[in-house]
Coordinates of C-alpha atoms in Angstrom, one line a residue:
Chain A
M1 CA 85.7 105.0 87.3
T2 CA 87.9 103.1 89.0
H3 CA 87.7 103.9 92.8
R4 CA 85.3 105.0 93.8
P5 CA 85.2 107.3 97.3
P6 CA 84.2 105.1 100.1
A7 CA 80.8 106.3 101.6
V8 CA 81.4 108.2 105.2
I9 CA 78.7 106.2 107.4
L10 CA 78.1 108.4 110.6
V11 CA 76.4 106.3 113.6
R12 CA 74.5 108.1 115.7
P13 CA 76.3 111.1 115.9
Q14 CA 75.3 113.9 118.3
L15 CA 75.3 117.9 117.4
G16 CA 75.1 119.4 113.7
V17 CA 77.7 121.2 113.6
N18 CA 80.0 118.1 114.0
I19 CA 78.6 116.6 110.8
G20 CA 79.0 119.7 109.1
A21 CA 82.5 119.7 109.5
V22 CA 82.6 116.4 108.7
A23 CA 81.1 117.0 105.2
R24 CA 83.6 120.2 104.4
A25 CA 86.4 117.6 105.7
M26 CA 84.7 114.5 103.2
M27 CA 84.6 118.0 100.2
N28 CA 88.8 118.8 101.2
F29 CA 89.6 115.1 99.9
G30 CA 87.2 114.0 97.6
L31 CA 84.7 112.1 100.1
T32 CA 81.1 112.5 98.3
D33 CA 78.7 110.1 99.9
L34 CA 77.2 111.0 103.2
R35 CA 75.5 108.5 105.3
L36 CA 73.4 109.0 109.0
V37 CA 72.0 106.3 110.9
N38 CA 69.6 107.6 113.8
P39 CA 71.5 111.1 114.5
R40 CA 70.5 111.9 117.9
D41 CA 68.4 115.7 116.6
G42 CA 66.8 114.4 113.4
W43 CA 67.9 115.4 109.7
P44 CA 68.3 117.8 108.3
N45 CA 70.0 120.0 111.2
A46 CA 70.3 123.7 111.1
D47 CA 73.4 123.6 112.9
A48 CA 75.3 121.7 110.1
G49 CA 75.1 124.4 106.9
P50 CA 77.8 126.4 108.6
A51 CA 80.2 124.4 109.0
A52 CA 80.0 122.9 106.3
S53 CA 81.8 125.8 104.8
G54 CA 80.8 125.5 101.5
A55 CA 79.9 121.4 101.3
D56 CA 76.4 122.1 101.0
A57 CA 75.9 119.5 98.4
I58 CA 77.4 116.8 100.6
L59 CA 74.4 117.7 103.3
D60 CA 71.7 117.7 100.8
D61 CA 72.7 114.4 99.8
A62 CA 73.6 113.0 103.1
R63 CA 70.9 109.5 103.4
V64 CA 69.5 109.5 106.6
F65 CA 69.3 104.9 107.8
G66 CA 67.6 103.1 110.9
S67 CA 70.3 101.3 111.1
V68 CA 74.1 100.2 110.3
A69 CA 73.4 97.3 108.3
E70 CA 70.6 99.3 106.0
A71 CA 73.1 101.9 105.6
C72 CA 75.9 99.3 104.2
A73 CA 73.5 97.1 102.4
D74 CA 74.8 98.1 99.0
L75 CA 78.9 98.1 100.4
H76 CA 81.5 95.5 99.2
L77 CA 83.9 96.5 102.6
V78 CA 83.0 97.9 105.3
F79 CA 86.1 99.4 107.8
A80 CA 85.1 100.9 111.5
T81 CA 86.4 103.5 112.8
A82 CA 87.3 102.5 116.7
M83 CA 90.1 103.0 119.4
L84 CA 91.5 99.9 120.3
M85 CA 89.5 99.3 124.0
R86 CA 88.0 96.4 123.4
P87 CA 88.8 92.7 122.2
I88 CA 87.4 92.1 119.1
T89 CA 86.8 89.1 116.3
R90 CA 88.1 91.4 113.3
R91 CA 91.4 92.3 111.9
V92 CA 92.5 95.8 113.1
V93 CA 94.0 97.9 110.8
T94 CA 95.7 101.4 110.3
P95 CA 93.7 103.9 108.0
E96 CA 96.8 103.3 105.2
R97 CA 96.4 99.8 105.3
A98 CA 92.6 100.0 104.8
V99 CA 92.2 102.4 102.7
A100 CA 93.8 100.5 100.3
E101 CA 92.1 97.4 100.9
L102 CA 89.6 100.3 99.4
R103 CA 91.1 101.8 96.4
A104 CA 91.9 97.9 96.1
V105 CA 88.8 96.4 95.9
E106 CA 87.4 98.7 93.2
L107 CA 84.1 97.8 94.6
P108 CA 81.9 100.6 96.8
G109 CA 83.4 100.7 100.2
G110 CA 82.3 102.3 103.6
L111 CA 83.6 104.1 107.1
L112 CA 82.2 103.9 110.0
F113 CA 82.6 106.7 112.6
G114 CA 80.5 106.4 116.1
P115 CA 78.9 109.3 118.4
E116 CA 81.1 111.2 119.7
R117 CA 80.7 110.8 123.2
T118 CA 80.9 106.8 123.3
G119 CA 81.9 105.8 119.9
L120 CA 81.1 102.6 118.3
E121 CA 79.2 99.9 120.0
T122 CA 80.7 96.6 119.8
V123 CA 77.4 94.9 117.7
D124 CA 78.1 98.3 115.3
L125 CA 81.8 96.9 115.2
A126 CA 80.5 93.7 114.3
V127 CA 78.8 95.0 111.3
A128 CA 82.7 95.9 109.2
H129 CA 84.5 93.6 108.2
A130 CA 87.4 94.8 110.0
V131 CA 88.2 97.7 112.4
C132 CA 90.3 100.3 111.4
T133 CA 92.4 102.1 114.3
I134 CA 94.2 105.5 114.1
P135 CA 97.2 105.6 115.7
T136 CA 97.5 108.8 118.6
S137 CA 99.5 109.2 121.1
A138 CA 97.7 106.5 124.3
E139 CA 97.4 108.9 126.7
H140 CA 95.2 110.6 124.4
A141 CA 93.5 108.9 121.8
S142 CA 89.8 110.9 121.6
L143 CA 90.0 112.3 118.2
N144 CA 87.0 114.7 117.6
L145 CA 84.7 113.2 115.1
A146 CA 85.6 115.2 112.4
Q147 CA 89.4 115.4 113.0
A148 CA 88.7 111.0 112.5
V149 CA 86.9 111.5 109.3
V150 CA 90.1 113.9 107.9
V151 CA 92.7 111.5 108.7
C152 CA 90.5 108.5 106.7
A153 CA 89.5 111.0 104.0
Y154 CA 93.4 112.3 104.2
E155 CA 94.3 108.6 103.5
W156 CA 92.5 108.5 100.7
M157 CA 93.7 111.5 98.6
R158 CA 97.0 110.2 100.2
Q159 CA 97.3 106.8 97.8
A160 CA 95.7 109.0 94.8
D161 CA 97.7 108.5 92.2
T162 CA 96.8 112.3 91.5
M163 CA 99.4 113.4 94.7
V164 CA 101.4 116.6 94.0
P165 CA 104.6 115.4 93.1
E166 CA 107.4 116.9 94.6
A167 CA 108.0 120.1 92.5
L168 CA 109.9 123.3 93.1
Q169 CA 108.1 126.1 92.0
H170 CA 109.2 129.0 89.9
Y171 CA 112.2 128.0 89.8
S172 CA 114.5 127.0 86.5
G173 CA 116.7 124.5 87.5
P174 CA 120.4 125.0 88.3
A175 CA 122.6 127.4 85.8
P176 CA 125.1 126.1 83.5
M177 CA 128.1 124.9 85.6
A178 CA 130.3 127.4 83.4
E179 CA 127.8 130.2 85.3
L180 CA 128.8 128.9 88.6
E181 CA 132.1 128.6 88.2
N182 CA 132.2 132.3 87.1
L183 CA 130.5 133.0 90.4
I184 CA 133.2 130.8 92.4
S185 CA 136.3 132.1 90.9
D186 CA 135.2 136.0 91.0
I187 CA 134.4 135.5 95.0
D188 CA 137.6 133.7 94.9
A189 CA 139.4 136.4 93.6
R190 CA 137.9 139.3 95.8
L191 CA 139.0 137.0 98.6
V192 CA 142.5 136.5 97.6
A193 CA 143.0 140.3 97.1
N194 CA 141.3 140.8 100.2
R195 CA 143.9 138.4 102.2
Y196 CA 141.1 135.7 103.4
Y197 CA 142.9 132.9 103.2
S198 CA 145.4 131.7 105.5
P199 CA 148.9 130.9 104.6
A200 CA 148.8 127.3 106.5
P201 CA 149.8 124.8 103.6
G202 CA 146.8 123.1 102.9
R203 CA 144.5 125.9 104.6
P204 CA 143.3 127.6 101.0
E205 CA 142.7 123.9 99.5
A206 CA 140.2 123.8 102.7
A207 CA 138.6 126.8 102.5
R208 CA 138.0 126.7 98.5
L209 CA 136.7 123.2 98.7
T210 CA 133.8 124.5 101.6
L211 CA 133.2 127.6 99.6
R212 CA 132.4 125.6 96.4
N213 CA 131.0 123.1 98.6
L214 CA 128.4 125.2 99.7
L215 CA 127.8 127.2 96.5
T216 CA 127.3 124.4 94.5
R217 CA 124.6 122.3 96.9
P218 CA 121.3 124.3 96.6
Q219 CA 121.8 124.1 92.6
F220 CA 121.1 127.8 92.0
S221 CA 119.2 129.0 89.4
E222 CA 120.7 131.0 86.3
G223 CA 119.0 134.3 88.1
E224 CA 119.9 133.3 91.0
V225 CA 123.5 133.1 90.2
R226 CA 123.3 136.9 88.2
T227 CA 121.9 138.0 91.6
L228 CA 124.7 136.3 94.3
R229 CA 126.9 138.3 91.9
G230 CA 125.4 141.3 92.2
I231 CA 125.6 141.5 95.7
V232 CA 129.1 140.3 95.8
R233 CA 130.1 143.1 94.1
I234 CA 128.2 145.3 95.2
L235 CA 129.7 144.3 98.4
S236 CA 132.9 144.6 97.2
V237 CA 132.8 148.2 96.4
P238 CA 134.6 150.6 99.0
R239 CA 131.9 153.0 101.2
G240 CA 131.4 156.5 99.5
P241 CA 130.9 159.4 102.0
A242 CA 126.9 158.7 102.0
G243 CA 127.8 154.9 102.8
E244 CA 129.6 155.7 105.5
R245 CA 128.3 154.7 109.1
Chain B
M1 CA 115.3 111.3 122.3
T2 CA 115.4 110.7 119.1
H3 CA 112.7 112.8 117.8
R4 CA 111.5 116.0 119.4
P5 CA 107.9 116.6 117.2
P6 CA 108.3 119.9 115.2
A7 CA 106.4 122.8 116.6
V8 CA 103.0 123.9 115.5
I9 CA 103.4 128.2 114.9
L10 CA 100.2 129.7 114.3
V11 CA 100.1 133.1 112.4
R12 CA 97.7 135.5 113.4
P13 CA 95.3 133.2 114.0
Q14 CA 91.5 134.7 114.5
L15 CA 89.5 132.4 116.2
G16 CA 90.1 131.0 119.9
V17 CA 87.9 127.6 119.1
N18 CA 90.3 127.2 116.5
I19 CA 93.6 127.0 118.5
G20 CA 91.5 125.1 121.0
A21 CA 90.6 122.4 118.6
V22 CA 94.8 122.9 117.1
A23 CA 95.8 122.0 120.6
R24 CA 93.6 119.0 120.6
A25 CA 95.0 117.3 117.4
M26 CA 98.3 118.3 118.7
M27 CA 98.0 116.4 121.9
N28 CA 96.3 113.1 119.7
F29 CA 99.0 113.0 117.9
G30 CA 102.0 113.6 120.3
L31 CA 102.4 116.9 119.5
T32 CA 103.3 119.2 121.9
D33 CA 105.1 123.0 121.3
L34 CA 102.2 125.9 120.7
R35 CA 103.6 128.8 119.1
L36 CA 101.3 131.8 118.4
V37 CA 102.7 134.4 115.9
N38 CA 100.1 137.5 116.9
P39 CA 97.2 136.0 117.7
R40 CA 94.2 138.1 116.5
D41 CA 92.2 138.1 119.8
G42 CA 95.6 138.2 122.8
W43 CA 96.2 135.6 124.8
P44 CA 94.9 133.8 126.5
N45 CA 92.0 133.3 124.5
A46 CA 88.9 132.2 126.6
D47 CA 87.2 130.5 123.4
A48 CA 90.2 128.1 123.3
G49 CA 89.6 126.2 126.5
P50 CA 86.6 124.7 126.0
A51 CA 87.7 123.2 122.6
A52 CA 91.1 122.0 123.7
S53 CA 89.1 119.3 125.0
G54 CA 92.0 118.2 127.6
A55 CA 94.6 119.6 125.9
D56 CA 95.4 122.7 128.6
A57 CA 98.8 121.8 129.1
I58 CA 99.3 122.6 125.7
L59 CA 97.5 126.0 125.6
D60 CA 99.6 126.5 129.1
D61 CA 102.7 126.3 127.9
A62 CA 101.8 128.1 124.1
R63 CA 104.4 131.2 123.9
V64 CA 103.3 134.1 122.0
F65 CA 105.6 135.6 119.6
G66 CA 105.6 139.4 117.7
S67 CA 107.5 137.8 114.3
V68 CA 107.4 134.7 112.3
A69 CA 111.0 134.8 112.2
E70 CA 111.1 135.3 116.4
A71 CA 108.8 132.3 116.6
C72 CA 111.5 130.4 114.6
A73 CA 114.2 131.4 115.8
D74 CA 115.5 127.9 117.6
L75 CA 114.2 125.6 114.5
H76 CA 116.3 124.5 112.3
L77 CA 113.8 123.3 109.8
V78 CA 110.6 125.3 109.0
F79 CA 107.7 123.5 106.7
A80 CA 104.8 126.8 105.4
T81 CA 101.7 125.1 105.1
A82 CA 100.2 126.5 101.9
M83 CA 97.9 126.1 99.1
L84 CA 99.6 126.6 95.9
M85 CA 98.3 129.5 94.5
R86 CA 101.1 131.8 93.4
P87 CA 104.8 131.1 92.2
I88 CA 107.5 130.5 94.9
T89 CA 111.1 129.9 95.3
R90 CA 110.4 126.9 97.3
R91 CA 110.1 123.0 96.6
V92 CA 107.2 122.4 97.7
V93 CA 106.2 118.7 99.2
T94 CA 103.3 116.8 100.4
P95 CA 103.1 116.2 104.2
E96 CA 104.6 112.9 104.3
R97 CA 107.7 114.5 102.6
A98 CA 107.8 117.6 105.1
V99 CA 107.6 114.8 107.7
A100 CA 109.4 112.2 106.5
E101 CA 112.4 115.3 106.5
L102 CA 111.9 117.0 109.8
R103 CA 112.5 112.7 111.5
A104 CA 115.5 112.6 109.5
V105 CA 117.3 115.8 110.4
E106 CA 116.7 115.1 113.8
L107 CA 116.9 118.8 115.0
P108 CA 114.0 120.8 116.1
G109 CA 111.7 121.3 113.3
G110 CA 108.4 123.4 113.0
L111 CA 105.3 123.6 110.7
L112 CA 103.7 127.2 109.8
F113 CA 99.9 127.4 109.7
G114 CA 98.5 130.8 108.7
P115 CA 94.9 132.9 109.7
E116 CA 91.7 130.9 108.6
R117 CA 91.1 132.7 106.3
T118 CA 93.9 133.9 104.4
G119 CA 95.9 131.6 104.8
L120 CA 100.2 132.4 104.8
E121 CA 101.5 135.8 103.3
T122 CA 104.7 135.7 100.7
V123 CA 106.3 137.3 103.6
D124 CA 105.4 134.5 106.0
L125 CA 106.3 132.0 103.3
A126 CA 110.1 133.8 102.5
V127 CA 111.0 132.8 106.0
A128 CA 110.7 129.4 105.7
H129 CA 113.0 126.5 103.8
A130 CA 110.0 124.8 101.9
V131 CA 106.4 124.8 101.8
C132 CA 104.1 121.8 102.4
T133 CA 101.4 121.5 100.5
I134 CA 98.7 118.8 101.6
P135 CA 96.9 117.5 99.1
T136 CA 93.4 117.9 98.7
S137 CA 90.5 118.2 96.2
A138 CA 90.9 120.5 93.5
E139 CA 87.6 122.2 93.9
H140 CA 87.6 121.9 97.1
A141 CA 91.3 122.9 98.5
S142 CA 90.5 125.0 101.7
L143 CA 90.9 123.3 104.7
N144 CA 89.8 124.4 108.6
L145 CA 93.1 125.6 110.0
A146 CA 92.9 123.0 113.1
Q147 CA 92.1 119.7 110.2
A148 CA 95.2 121.4 108.4
V149 CA 96.8 120.2 112.0
V150 CA 95.4 117.1 112.2
V151 CA 97.0 115.8 108.6
C152 CA 100.1 117.1 109.7
A153 CA 100.0 115.7 113.0
Y154 CA 98.9 112.6 111.7
E155 CA 101.6 112.0 109.3
W156 CA 103.9 113.1 112.7
M157 CA 102.4 110.1 114.2
R158 CA 101.8 107.6 111.2
Q159 CA 105.4 107.9 110.7
A160 CA 106.5 107.4 114.0
D161 CA 108.3 104.1 113.4
T162 CA 108.9 103.6 109.3
M163 CA 111.1 105.1 106.6
V164 CA 113.7 108.0 106.7
P165 CA 114.6 109.7 103.7
E166 CA 118.6 109.2 102.5
A167 CA 120.5 111.3 104.2
L168 CA 123.4 113.7 103.1
Q169 CA 126.9 113.3 103.7
H170 CA 128.6 115.7 105.3
Y171 CA 125.7 117.9 106.4
S172 CA 124.4 118.9 110.2
G173 CA 121.5 120.0 109.0
P174 CA 119.7 123.2 108.6
A175 CA 121.5 126.5 111.0
P176 CA 118.8 127.4 113.4
M177 CA 116.5 130.1 112.1
A178 CA 118.1 133.0 114.1
E179 CA 121.5 132.5 112.4
L180 CA 120.2 132.8 108.9
E181 CA 118.3 135.7 109.7
N182 CA 121.5 137.5 111.4
L183 CA 123.3 136.0 107.9
I184 CA 120.6 138.1 105.7
S185 CA 120.3 141.3 108.0
D186 CA 124.5 141.3 107.7
I187 CA 124.2 140.8 103.9
D188 CA 121.1 143.8 103.6
A189 CA 123.0 146.3 106.5
R190 CA 126.5 146.2 104.7
L191 CA 124.3 146.6 100.7
V192 CA 122.0 149.0 102.4
A193 CA 125.1 150.7 103.1
N194 CA 126.9 150.2 99.3
R195 CA 123.5 151.8 97.9
Y196 CA 122.7 148.5 96.0
Y197 CA 118.6 148.9 96.3
S198 CA 116.7 151.1 93.9
P199 CA 114.9 153.6 95.5
A200 CA 112.4 152.7 93.0
P201 CA 109.0 151.7 95.0
G202 CA 108.5 148.2 95.8
R203 CA 112.3 147.1 94.5
P204 CA 114.0 147.7 97.9
E205 CA 111.3 145.0 99.2
A206 CA 111.2 142.6 96.3
A207 CA 114.9 142.7 96.3
R208 CA 115.1 141.5 100.1
L209 CA 112.5 139.4 99.2
T210 CA 114.8 137.3 96.3
L211 CA 118.0 137.9 98.5
R212 CA 115.8 136.2 101.3
N213 CA 115.0 133.7 98.7
L214 CA 117.6 132.7 97.4
L215 CA 119.5 132.3 101.3
T216 CA 117.2 130.0 102.8
R217 CA 116.4 127.4 100.2
P218 CA 120.0 125.8 100.0
Q219 CA 119.2 125.1 103.7
F220 CA 122.5 126.0 105.3
S221 CA 124.2 124.1 108.2
E222 CA 125.4 126.4 111.2
G223 CA 129.3 125.7 109.7
E224 CA 128.1 126.8 106.2
V225 CA 126.6 130.0 107.3
R226 CA 129.3 130.9 109.6
T227 CA 131.7 130.9 106.4
L228 CA 129.0 133.0 104.4
R229 CA 129.5 135.6 107.9
G230 CA 133.0 135.5 107.6
I231 CA 133.1 135.7 103.9
V232 CA 130.8 138.6 103.5
R233 CA 133.1 140.9 106.2
I234 CA 136.5 140.2 104.2
L235 CA 134.8 141.1 100.6
S236 CA 133.4 144.5 102.4
V237 CA 136.7 145.4 104.1
P238 CA 138.4 147.8 101.8
R239 CA 141.1 146.9 100.1
G240 CA 144.6 147.6 101.3
P241 CA 147.5 148.0 99.6
A242 CA 148.7 144.0 99.2
G243 CA 145.6 143.0 97.7
E244 CA 145.7 146.1 95.2
R245 CA 145.1 145.3 91.6

């Protein structure tokens, strides 16, 4: 276990439904340690469960503390999420940077989130090592509590080694060049027969290059080349009586 | 204006409160273009306003469409957000990569999000150029709709002044979806006329999906789509005497 996910510490959260939504977001991105500092409506809160949508284990394990300092007592590196509104003697970093530092330190860390209406107070910020500010539109910087947690939790997952690599599902790789070549020359022969190419000097060559480029760039698979050849063949069949429009 | 933020397209959204939360997330991260495809409870929806928390302008400007294709008609690059559950002939990328490509293309783009309960259907995915999968905990991959939008919108903001992937030379970016749609329906009509589709139950639908997949994945440019339409037209012309072999 090299990277224990950071604890999420909600300071004086107001709404149970937000606590539930936070738990769901944590679960989605692999975080498990939820801590509550003086939740307004006490704990447990009946509104939290439905919003958690299956993250009940996180709610069940949530611990309640009487102060930010107590909630952070066992943590080695703590970031306070806050908007940049007042001067503070702390580094201010992006979620990207905060998570990178939490991962690098390989010791238990945490992220503080303030109450819905007001955000963290200066005294709360003072407990943290640094401030984490989520980049937002300048005019509309106020994030919903759960959505702020989503951003930080997503960053945790994004920076994991287990990230989904770019992959093409259900794609067997490009067809052998010979098959692509057959498709191109098949189309070319039919175009010649139907007088597609202008006789002007250089024009057939340019048109052929365009055709080749647009059929090569997609890296069609064998199956796709086969389908295209079938389509080209059918398109070229003169329409019978039943197909006439 | 180099980078128009992507449109957020909610396909058959169920709950007004989620639509409102999506609008708020969009506003937080600088997105403005909200599109709704067949919202379950109609539009406008009285539940959306309170959840939007000040993003009323986005709700007021939201447009309603009758199909995914219509909602995407003017967009050049579209990603469908989905969990990796079934094989699909599309690239599957992270939100990081999807946003990097949307920023790089410098043409109007969009992000599709499915209904809360089920996510996007295969036919919806087929309209998109690629699939965007948010990295999550393997056991708890189901994200709340608004929180999925938060992740993608945050990525848009996060990459505000960072990297662009290397560009493809001599490629003007994907054509508007409407032009691709015209190409597909043109080919389809000609195939119907020439009795390409087997009458067996389900077979025409499967063949149409295959056709759509192989024409969508390459992200053909406007010029390429035009060339393809010309080729299809010429191929379908019955051969005159000079072209007979």
